[in-house]
Short mmCIF file of the C-alpha atoms (twelve columns), coordinates in Angstrom:
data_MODEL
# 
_entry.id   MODEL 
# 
loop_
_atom_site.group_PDB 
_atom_site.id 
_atom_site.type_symbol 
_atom_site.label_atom_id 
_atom_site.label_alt_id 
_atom_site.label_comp_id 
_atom_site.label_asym_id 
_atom_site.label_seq_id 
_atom_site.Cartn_x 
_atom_site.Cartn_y 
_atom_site.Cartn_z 
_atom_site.pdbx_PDB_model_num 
ATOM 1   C CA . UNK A 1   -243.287 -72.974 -158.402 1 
ATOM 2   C CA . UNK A 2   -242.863 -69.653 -159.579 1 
ATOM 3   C CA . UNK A 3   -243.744 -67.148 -157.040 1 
ATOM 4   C CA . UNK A 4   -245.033 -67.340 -153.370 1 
ATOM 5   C CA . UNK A 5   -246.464 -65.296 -150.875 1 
ATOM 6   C CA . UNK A 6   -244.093 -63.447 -148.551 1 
ATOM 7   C CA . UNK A 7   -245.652 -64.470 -145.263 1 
ATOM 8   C CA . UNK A 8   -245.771 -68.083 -146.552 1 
ATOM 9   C CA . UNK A 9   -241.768 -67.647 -148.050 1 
ATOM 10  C CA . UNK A 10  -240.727 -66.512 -144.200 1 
ATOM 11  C CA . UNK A 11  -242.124 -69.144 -142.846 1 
ATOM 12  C CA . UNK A 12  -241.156 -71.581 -144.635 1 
ATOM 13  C CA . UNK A 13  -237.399 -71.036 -144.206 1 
ATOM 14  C CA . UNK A 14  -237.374 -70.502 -140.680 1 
ATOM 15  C CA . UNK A 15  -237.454 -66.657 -140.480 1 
ATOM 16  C CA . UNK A 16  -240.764 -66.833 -138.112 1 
ATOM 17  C CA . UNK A 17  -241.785 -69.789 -135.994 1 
ATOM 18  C CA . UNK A 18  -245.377 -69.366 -137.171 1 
ATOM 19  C CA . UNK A 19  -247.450 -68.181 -140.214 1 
ATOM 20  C CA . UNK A 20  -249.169 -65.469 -138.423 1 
ATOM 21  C CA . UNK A 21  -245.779 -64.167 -137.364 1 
ATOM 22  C CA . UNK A 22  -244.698 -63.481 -140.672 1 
ATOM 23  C CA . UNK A 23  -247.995 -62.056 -141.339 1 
ATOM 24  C CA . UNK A 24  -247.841 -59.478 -138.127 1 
ATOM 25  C CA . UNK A 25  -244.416 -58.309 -139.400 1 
ATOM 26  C CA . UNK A 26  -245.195 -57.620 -142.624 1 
ATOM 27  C CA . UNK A 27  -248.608 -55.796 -141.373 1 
ATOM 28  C CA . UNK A 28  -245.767 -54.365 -138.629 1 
ATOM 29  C CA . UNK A 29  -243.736 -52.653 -141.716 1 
ATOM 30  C CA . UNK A 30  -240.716 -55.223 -140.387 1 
ATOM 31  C CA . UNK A 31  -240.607 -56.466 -144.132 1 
ATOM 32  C CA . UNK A 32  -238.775 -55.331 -146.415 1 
ATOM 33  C CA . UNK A 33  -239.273 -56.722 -150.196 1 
ATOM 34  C CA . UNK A 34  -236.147 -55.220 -152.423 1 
ATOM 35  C CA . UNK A 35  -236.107 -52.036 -150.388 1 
ATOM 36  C CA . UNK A 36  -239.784 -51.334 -150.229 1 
ATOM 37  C CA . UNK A 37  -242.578 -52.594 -147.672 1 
ATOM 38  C CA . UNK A 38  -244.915 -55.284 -148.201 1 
ATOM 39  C CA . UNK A 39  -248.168 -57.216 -147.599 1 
ATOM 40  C CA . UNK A 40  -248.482 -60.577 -146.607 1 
ATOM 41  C CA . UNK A 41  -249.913 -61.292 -150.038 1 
ATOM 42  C CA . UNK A 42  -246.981 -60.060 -151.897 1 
ATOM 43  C CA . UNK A 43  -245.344 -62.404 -154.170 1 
ATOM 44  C CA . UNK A 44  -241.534 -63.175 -154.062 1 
ATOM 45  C CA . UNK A 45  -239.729 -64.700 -156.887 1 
ATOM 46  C CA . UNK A 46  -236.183 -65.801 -157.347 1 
ATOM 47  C CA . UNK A 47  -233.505 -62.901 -156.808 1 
ATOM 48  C CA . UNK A 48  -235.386 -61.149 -154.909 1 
ATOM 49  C CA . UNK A 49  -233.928 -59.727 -151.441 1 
ATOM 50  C CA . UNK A 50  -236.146 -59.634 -148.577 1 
ATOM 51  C CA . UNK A 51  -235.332 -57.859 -145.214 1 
ATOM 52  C CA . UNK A 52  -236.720 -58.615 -142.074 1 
ATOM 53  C CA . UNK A 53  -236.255 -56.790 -139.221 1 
ATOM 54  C CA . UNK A 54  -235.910 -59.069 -135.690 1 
ATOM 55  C CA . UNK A 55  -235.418 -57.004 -132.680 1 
ATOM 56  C CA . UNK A 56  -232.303 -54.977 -133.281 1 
ATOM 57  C CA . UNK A 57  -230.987 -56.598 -136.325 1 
ATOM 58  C CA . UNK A 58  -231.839 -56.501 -139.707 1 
ATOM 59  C CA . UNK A 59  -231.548 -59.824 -141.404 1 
ATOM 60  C CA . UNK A 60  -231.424 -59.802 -145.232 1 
ATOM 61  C CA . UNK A 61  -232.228 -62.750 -146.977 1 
ATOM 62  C CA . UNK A 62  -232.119 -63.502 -151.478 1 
ATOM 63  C CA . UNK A 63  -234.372 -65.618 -153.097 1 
ATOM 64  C CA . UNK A 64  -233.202 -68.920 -154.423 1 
ATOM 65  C CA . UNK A 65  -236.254 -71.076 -154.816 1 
ATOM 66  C CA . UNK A 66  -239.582 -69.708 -154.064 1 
ATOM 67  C CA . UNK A 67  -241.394 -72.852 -151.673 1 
ATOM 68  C CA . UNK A 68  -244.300 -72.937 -149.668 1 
ATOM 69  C CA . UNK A 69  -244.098 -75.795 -147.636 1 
ATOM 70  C CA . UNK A 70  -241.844 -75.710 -144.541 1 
ATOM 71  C CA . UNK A 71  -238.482 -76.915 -144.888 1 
ATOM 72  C CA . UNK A 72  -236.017 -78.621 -142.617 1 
ATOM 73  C CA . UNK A 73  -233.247 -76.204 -141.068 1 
ATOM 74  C CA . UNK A 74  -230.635 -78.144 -143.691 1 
ATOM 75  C CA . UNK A 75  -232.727 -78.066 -146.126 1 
ATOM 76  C CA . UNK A 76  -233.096 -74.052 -146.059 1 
ATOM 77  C CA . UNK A 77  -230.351 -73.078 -148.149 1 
ATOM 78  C CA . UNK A 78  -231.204 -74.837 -151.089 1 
ATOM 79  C CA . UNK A 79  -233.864 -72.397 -150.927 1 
ATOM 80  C CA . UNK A 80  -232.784 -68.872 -149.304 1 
ATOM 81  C CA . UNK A 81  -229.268 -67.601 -148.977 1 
ATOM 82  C CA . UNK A 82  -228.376 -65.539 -145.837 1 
ATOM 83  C CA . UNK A 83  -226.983 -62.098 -146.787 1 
ATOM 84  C CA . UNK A 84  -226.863 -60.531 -143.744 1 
ATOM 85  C CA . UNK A 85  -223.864 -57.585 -143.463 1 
ATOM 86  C CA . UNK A 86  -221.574 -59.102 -141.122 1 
ATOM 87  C CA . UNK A 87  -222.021 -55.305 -138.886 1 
ATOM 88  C CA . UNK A 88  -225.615 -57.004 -138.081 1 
ATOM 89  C CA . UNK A 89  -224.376 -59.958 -136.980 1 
ATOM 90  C CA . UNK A 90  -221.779 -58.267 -134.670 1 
ATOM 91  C CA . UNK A 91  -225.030 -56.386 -132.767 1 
ATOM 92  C CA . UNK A 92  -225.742 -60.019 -132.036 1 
ATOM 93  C CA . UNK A 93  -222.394 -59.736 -129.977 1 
ATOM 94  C CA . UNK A 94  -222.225 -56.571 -128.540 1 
ATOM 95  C CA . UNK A 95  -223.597 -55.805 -125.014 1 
ATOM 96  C CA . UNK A 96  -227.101 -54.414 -124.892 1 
ATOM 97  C CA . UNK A 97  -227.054 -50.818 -123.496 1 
ATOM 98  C CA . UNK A 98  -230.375 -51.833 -121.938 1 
ATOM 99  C CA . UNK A 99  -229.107 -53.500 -119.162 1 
ATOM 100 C CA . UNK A 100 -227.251 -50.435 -117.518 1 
ATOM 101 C CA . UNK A 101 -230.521 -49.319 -115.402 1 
ATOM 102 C CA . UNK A 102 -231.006 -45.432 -115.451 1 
ATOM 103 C CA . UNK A 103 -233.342 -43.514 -113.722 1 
ATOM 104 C CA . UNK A 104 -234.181 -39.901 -114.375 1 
ATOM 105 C CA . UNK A 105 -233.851 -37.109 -111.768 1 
ATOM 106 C CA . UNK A 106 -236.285 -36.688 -109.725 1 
ATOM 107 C CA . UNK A 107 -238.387 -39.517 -110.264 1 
ATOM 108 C CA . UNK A 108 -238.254 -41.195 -106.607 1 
ATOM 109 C CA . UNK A 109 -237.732 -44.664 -104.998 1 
ATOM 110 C CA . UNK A 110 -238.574 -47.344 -107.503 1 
ATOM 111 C CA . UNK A 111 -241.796 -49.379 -107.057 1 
ATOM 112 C CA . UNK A 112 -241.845 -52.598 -105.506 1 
ATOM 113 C CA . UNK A 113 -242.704 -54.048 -108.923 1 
ATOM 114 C CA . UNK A 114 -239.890 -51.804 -110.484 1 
ATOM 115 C CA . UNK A 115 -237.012 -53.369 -108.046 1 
ATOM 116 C CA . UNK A 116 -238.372 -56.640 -108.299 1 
ATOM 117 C CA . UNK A 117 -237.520 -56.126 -112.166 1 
ATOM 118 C CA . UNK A 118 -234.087 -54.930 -111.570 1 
ATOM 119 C CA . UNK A 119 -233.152 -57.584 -109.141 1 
ATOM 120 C CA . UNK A 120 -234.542 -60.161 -111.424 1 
ATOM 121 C CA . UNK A 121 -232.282 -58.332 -114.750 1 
ATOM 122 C CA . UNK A 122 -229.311 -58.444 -112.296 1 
ATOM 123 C CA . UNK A 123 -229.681 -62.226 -110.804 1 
ATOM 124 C CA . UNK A 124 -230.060 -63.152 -115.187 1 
ATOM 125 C CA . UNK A 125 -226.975 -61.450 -115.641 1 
ATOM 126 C CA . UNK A 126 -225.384 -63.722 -113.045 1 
ATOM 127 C CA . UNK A 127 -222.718 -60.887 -112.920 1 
ATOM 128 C CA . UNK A 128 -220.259 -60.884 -109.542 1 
ATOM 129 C CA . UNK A 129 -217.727 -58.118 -108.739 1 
ATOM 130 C CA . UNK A 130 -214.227 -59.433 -108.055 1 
ATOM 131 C CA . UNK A 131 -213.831 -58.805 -104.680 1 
ATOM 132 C CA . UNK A 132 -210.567 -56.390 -105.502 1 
ATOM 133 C CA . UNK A 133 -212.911 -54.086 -107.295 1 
ATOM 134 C CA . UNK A 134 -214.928 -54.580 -104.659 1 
ATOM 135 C CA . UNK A 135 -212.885 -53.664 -101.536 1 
ATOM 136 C CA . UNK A 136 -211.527 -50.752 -104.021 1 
ATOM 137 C CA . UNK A 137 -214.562 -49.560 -104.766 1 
ATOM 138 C CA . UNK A 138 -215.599 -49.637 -100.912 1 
ATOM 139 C CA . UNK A 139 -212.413 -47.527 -99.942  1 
ATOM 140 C CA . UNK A 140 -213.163 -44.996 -102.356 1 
ATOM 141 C CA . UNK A 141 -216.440 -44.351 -100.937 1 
ATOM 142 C CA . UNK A 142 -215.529 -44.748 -97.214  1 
ATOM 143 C CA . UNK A 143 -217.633 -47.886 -97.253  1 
ATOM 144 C CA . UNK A 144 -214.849 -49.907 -95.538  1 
ATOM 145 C CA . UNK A 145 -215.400 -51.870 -92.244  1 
ATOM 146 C CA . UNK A 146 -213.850 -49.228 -90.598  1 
ATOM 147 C CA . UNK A 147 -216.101 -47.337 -87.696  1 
ATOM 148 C CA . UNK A 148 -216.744 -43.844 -89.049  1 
ATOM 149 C CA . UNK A 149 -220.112 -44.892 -89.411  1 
ATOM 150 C CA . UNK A 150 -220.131 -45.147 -85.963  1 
ATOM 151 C CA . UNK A 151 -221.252 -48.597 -85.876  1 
ATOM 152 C CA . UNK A 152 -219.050 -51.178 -84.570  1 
ATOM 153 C CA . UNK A 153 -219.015 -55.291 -85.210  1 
ATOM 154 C CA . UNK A 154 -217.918 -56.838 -82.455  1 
# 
């Protein structure tokens, strides 16, 4: 087999789950075919280097063996060789900005729905405070159990 469709090609090595994924990025302008976008219907053929854009990352991909059928997961480099630039693969790594919340000025309480959000990002995070930082971070603020709140536990 000489050439292949593109949408067909991604799919087949494990790029997208489905057919009509491939086919939504490449309609999407996520595909890249040596530098330029594509159609679905474009043809690949060996050498060429295809870049598909997942999220945040950029994965690049070259052409080995143009196949249409899908392939096993250790079958998939017999037919497509993973290029990626190793600074990609480190965004895989690095902390997503995302999840420091920030609201602008001026914009109020948040929403029922919007705090039910947050509290749902924060319980994923399963993140916990050392209770050091925690007490420090109280004293600092003059959130301590002392009484100049004017509330006492007794």
């Amino acid at each position: 087999m000489e050439e292949v469709r593109i949408d067909k090609y991604l799919w087949s090595i494990r790029v997208y789950k489905t057919r009509s994924d491939a086919t939504d990025a490449c309609k999407g302008g996520k595909i890249r075919l040596n530098g330029t976008d594509v159609k679905p219907s474009k043809a690949v053929r060996p050498g060429d280097v295809i870049s598909a854009r997942k999220g945040a990352i950029t994965y690049t991909y070259r052409v080995l063996e143009p196949v249409e059928k899908r392939q096993g997961a250790k079958l998939v480099p017999r037919y497509a060789e993973n290029i990626t630039p190793q600074e990609e693969l480190d965004k895989l790594k690095s902390p997503v900005e995302t999840f420091f919340l920030k609201r602008d000025r001026g914009s109020g309480r948040p929403t029922k729905k919007e705090r039910r959000q947050m509290d749902s990002l924060w319980d994923s995070l399963n993140f916990e405070v050392p209770d050091d930082v925690a007490e420090k971070f109280a004293a600092d603020f003059g959130l301590d159990d002392g009484a100049e709140d004017g509330y006492d536990e007794e």
